[in-house]
Coordinates of N, CA and C in Angstrom, one line a residue:
X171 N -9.6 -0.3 4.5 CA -10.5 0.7 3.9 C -9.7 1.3 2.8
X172 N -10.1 1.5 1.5 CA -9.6 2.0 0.6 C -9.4 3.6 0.6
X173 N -8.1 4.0 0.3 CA -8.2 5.1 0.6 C -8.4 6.2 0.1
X174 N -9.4 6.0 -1.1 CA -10.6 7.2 -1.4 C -11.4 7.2 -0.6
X175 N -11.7 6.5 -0.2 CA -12.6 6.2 1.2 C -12.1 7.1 2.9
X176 N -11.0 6.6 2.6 CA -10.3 7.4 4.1 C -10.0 9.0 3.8
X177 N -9.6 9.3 2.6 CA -9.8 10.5 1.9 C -10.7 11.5 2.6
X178 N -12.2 10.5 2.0 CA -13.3 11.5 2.2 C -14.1 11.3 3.5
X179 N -13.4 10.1 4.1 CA -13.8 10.7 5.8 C -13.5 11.6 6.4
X180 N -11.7 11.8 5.9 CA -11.1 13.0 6.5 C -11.8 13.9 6.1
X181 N -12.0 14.2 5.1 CA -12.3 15.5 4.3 C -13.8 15.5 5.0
X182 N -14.9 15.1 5.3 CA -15.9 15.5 6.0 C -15.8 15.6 7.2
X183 N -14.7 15.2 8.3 CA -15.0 15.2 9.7 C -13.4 16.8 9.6
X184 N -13.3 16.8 8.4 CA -12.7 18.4 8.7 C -13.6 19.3 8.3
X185 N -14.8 19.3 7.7 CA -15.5 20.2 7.1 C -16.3 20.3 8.5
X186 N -16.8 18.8 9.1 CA -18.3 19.0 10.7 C -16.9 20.2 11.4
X187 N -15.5 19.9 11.1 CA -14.9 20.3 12.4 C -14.5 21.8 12.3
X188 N -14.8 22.3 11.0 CA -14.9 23.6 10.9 C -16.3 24.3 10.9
X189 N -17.3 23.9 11.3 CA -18.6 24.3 11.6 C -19.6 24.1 10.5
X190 N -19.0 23.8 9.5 CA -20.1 23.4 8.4 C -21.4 22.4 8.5
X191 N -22.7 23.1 8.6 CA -23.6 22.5 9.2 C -24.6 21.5 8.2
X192 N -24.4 21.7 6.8 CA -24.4 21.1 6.0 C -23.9 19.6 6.1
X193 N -22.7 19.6 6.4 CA -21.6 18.3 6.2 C -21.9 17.7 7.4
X194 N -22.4 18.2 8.3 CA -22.8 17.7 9.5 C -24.4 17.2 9.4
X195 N -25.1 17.7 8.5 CA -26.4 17.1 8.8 C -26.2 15.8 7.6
X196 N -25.3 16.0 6.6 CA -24.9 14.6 5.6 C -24.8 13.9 6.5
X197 N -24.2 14.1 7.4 CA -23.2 12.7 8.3 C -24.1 12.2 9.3
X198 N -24.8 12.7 9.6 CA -26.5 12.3 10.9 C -26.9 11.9 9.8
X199 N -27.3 12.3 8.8 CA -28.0 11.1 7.8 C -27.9 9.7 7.0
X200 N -26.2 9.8 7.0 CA -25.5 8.6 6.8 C -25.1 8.1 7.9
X201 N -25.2 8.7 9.0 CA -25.4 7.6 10.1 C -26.2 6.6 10.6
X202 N -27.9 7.3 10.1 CA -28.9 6.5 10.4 C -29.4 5.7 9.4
X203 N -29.0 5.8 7.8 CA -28.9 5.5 6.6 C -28.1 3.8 6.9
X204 N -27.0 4.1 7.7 CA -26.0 3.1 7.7 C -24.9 2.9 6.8
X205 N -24.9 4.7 6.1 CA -23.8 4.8 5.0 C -22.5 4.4 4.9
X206 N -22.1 3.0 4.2 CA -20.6 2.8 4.8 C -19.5 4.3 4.8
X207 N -18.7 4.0 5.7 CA -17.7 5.3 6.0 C -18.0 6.5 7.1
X208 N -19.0 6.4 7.4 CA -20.0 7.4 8.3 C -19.9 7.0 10.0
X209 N -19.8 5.9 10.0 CA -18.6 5.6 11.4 C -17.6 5.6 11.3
X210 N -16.6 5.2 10.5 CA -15.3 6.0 10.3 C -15.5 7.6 10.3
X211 N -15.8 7.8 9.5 CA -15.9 10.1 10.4 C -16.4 10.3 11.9
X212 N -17.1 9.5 12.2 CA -17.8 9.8 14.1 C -16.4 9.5 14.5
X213 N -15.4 8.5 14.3 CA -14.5 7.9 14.9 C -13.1 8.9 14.6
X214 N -13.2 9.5 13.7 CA -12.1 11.0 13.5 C -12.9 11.9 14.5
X215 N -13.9 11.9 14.2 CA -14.5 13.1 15.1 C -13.8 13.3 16.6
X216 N -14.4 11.8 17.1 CA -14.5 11.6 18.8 C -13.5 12.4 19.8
X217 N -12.4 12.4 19.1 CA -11.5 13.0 19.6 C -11.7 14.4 19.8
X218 N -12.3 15.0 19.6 CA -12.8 16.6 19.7 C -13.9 16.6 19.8
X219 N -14.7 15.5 20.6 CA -16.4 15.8 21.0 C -16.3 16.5 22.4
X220 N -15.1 16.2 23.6 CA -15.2 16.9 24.5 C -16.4 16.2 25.4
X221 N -17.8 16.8 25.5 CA -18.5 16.2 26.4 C -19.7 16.5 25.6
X222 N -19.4 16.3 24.3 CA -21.0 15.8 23.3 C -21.6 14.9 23.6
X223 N -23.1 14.1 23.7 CA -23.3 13.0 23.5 C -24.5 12.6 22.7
X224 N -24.8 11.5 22.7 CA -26.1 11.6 21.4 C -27.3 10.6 22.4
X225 N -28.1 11.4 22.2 CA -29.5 10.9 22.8 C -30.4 10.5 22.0
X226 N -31.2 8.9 21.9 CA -31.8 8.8 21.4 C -33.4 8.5 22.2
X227 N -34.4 8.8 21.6 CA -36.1 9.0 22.0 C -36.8 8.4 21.2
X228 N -37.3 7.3 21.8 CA -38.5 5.9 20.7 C -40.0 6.1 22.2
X229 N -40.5 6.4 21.4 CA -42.2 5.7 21.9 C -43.0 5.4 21.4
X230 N -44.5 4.7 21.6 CA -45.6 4.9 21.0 C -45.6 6.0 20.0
X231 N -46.6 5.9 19.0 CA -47.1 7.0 18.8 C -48.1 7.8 19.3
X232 N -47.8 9.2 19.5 CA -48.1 10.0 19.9 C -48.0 9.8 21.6
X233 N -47.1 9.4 22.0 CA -46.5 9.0 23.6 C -46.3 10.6 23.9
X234 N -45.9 11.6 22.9 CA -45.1 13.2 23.6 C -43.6 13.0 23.0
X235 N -43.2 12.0 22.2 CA -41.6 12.4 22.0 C -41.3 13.7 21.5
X236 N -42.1 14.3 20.0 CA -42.0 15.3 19.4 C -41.7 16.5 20.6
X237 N -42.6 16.6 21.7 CA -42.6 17.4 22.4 C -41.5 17.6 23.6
X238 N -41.0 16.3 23.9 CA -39.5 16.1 24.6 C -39.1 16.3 24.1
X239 N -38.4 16.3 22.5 CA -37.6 16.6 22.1 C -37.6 17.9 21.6
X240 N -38.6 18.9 21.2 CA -39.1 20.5 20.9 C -38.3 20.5 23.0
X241 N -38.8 20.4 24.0 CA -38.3 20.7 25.1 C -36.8 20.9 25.1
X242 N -36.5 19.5 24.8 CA -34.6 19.8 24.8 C -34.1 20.4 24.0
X243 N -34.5 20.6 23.0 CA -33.8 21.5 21.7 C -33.8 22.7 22.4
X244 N -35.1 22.9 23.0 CA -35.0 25.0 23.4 C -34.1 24.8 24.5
X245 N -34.0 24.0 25.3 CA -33.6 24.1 26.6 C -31.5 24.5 26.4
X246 N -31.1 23.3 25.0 CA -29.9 23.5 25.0 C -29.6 24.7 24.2
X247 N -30.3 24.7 23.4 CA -30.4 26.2 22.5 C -30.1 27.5 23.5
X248 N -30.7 27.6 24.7 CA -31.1 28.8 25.3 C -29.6 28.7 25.6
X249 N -28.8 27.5 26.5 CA -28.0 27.0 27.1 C -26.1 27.6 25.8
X250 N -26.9 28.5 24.9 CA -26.0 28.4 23.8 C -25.4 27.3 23.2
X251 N -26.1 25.7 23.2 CA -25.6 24.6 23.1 C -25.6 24.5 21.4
X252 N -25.1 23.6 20.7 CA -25.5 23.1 19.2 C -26.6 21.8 19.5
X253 N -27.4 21.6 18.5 CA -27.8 20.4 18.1 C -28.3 20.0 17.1
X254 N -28.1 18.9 17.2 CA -29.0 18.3 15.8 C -29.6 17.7 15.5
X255 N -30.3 16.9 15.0 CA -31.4 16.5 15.1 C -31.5 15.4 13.8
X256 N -32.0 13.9 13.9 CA -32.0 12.8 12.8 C -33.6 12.4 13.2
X257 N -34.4 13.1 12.4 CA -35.9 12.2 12.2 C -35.9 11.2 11.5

């Protein structure tokens, strides 16, 4: 990996790692984008997820996902949890 590249992995997985919710919702989006470099920052990250994990929810349409997932948001929210969220 070229290292403007490793550069700016670091430099975003220190920005998610200082709370910046911004730099964090770039990175959910260049995850699901498939932005090269964007698994390289999950992979700096991992080491300080602790007991994060990432859940993903596929149905029909109109099966209730919207609604599972409005449920878990409040549920970890109350829970004082973070989350985030990739439509």
């Amino acid at each position: 990996m070229p290292k403007e590249t490793t550069v700016a992995c670091q430099s975003t997985a220190d920005a998610v790692l200082k709370g910046d919710v911004r730099a964090a919702a770039r990175l959910m989006r260049d995850l699901d984008d498939q932005i090269p470099g964007a698994v390289e920052v999950m992979k700096l990250l991992y080491p300080h997820t602790g007991r994060a994990f990432v859940l993903g929810v596929t149905g029909n349409p109109g099966a209730g996902k919207s609604t599972v997932v409005d449920a878990l948001i409040d549920h970890y929210r109350k829970l004082q949890k973070r989350v985030g969220v990739v439509a």
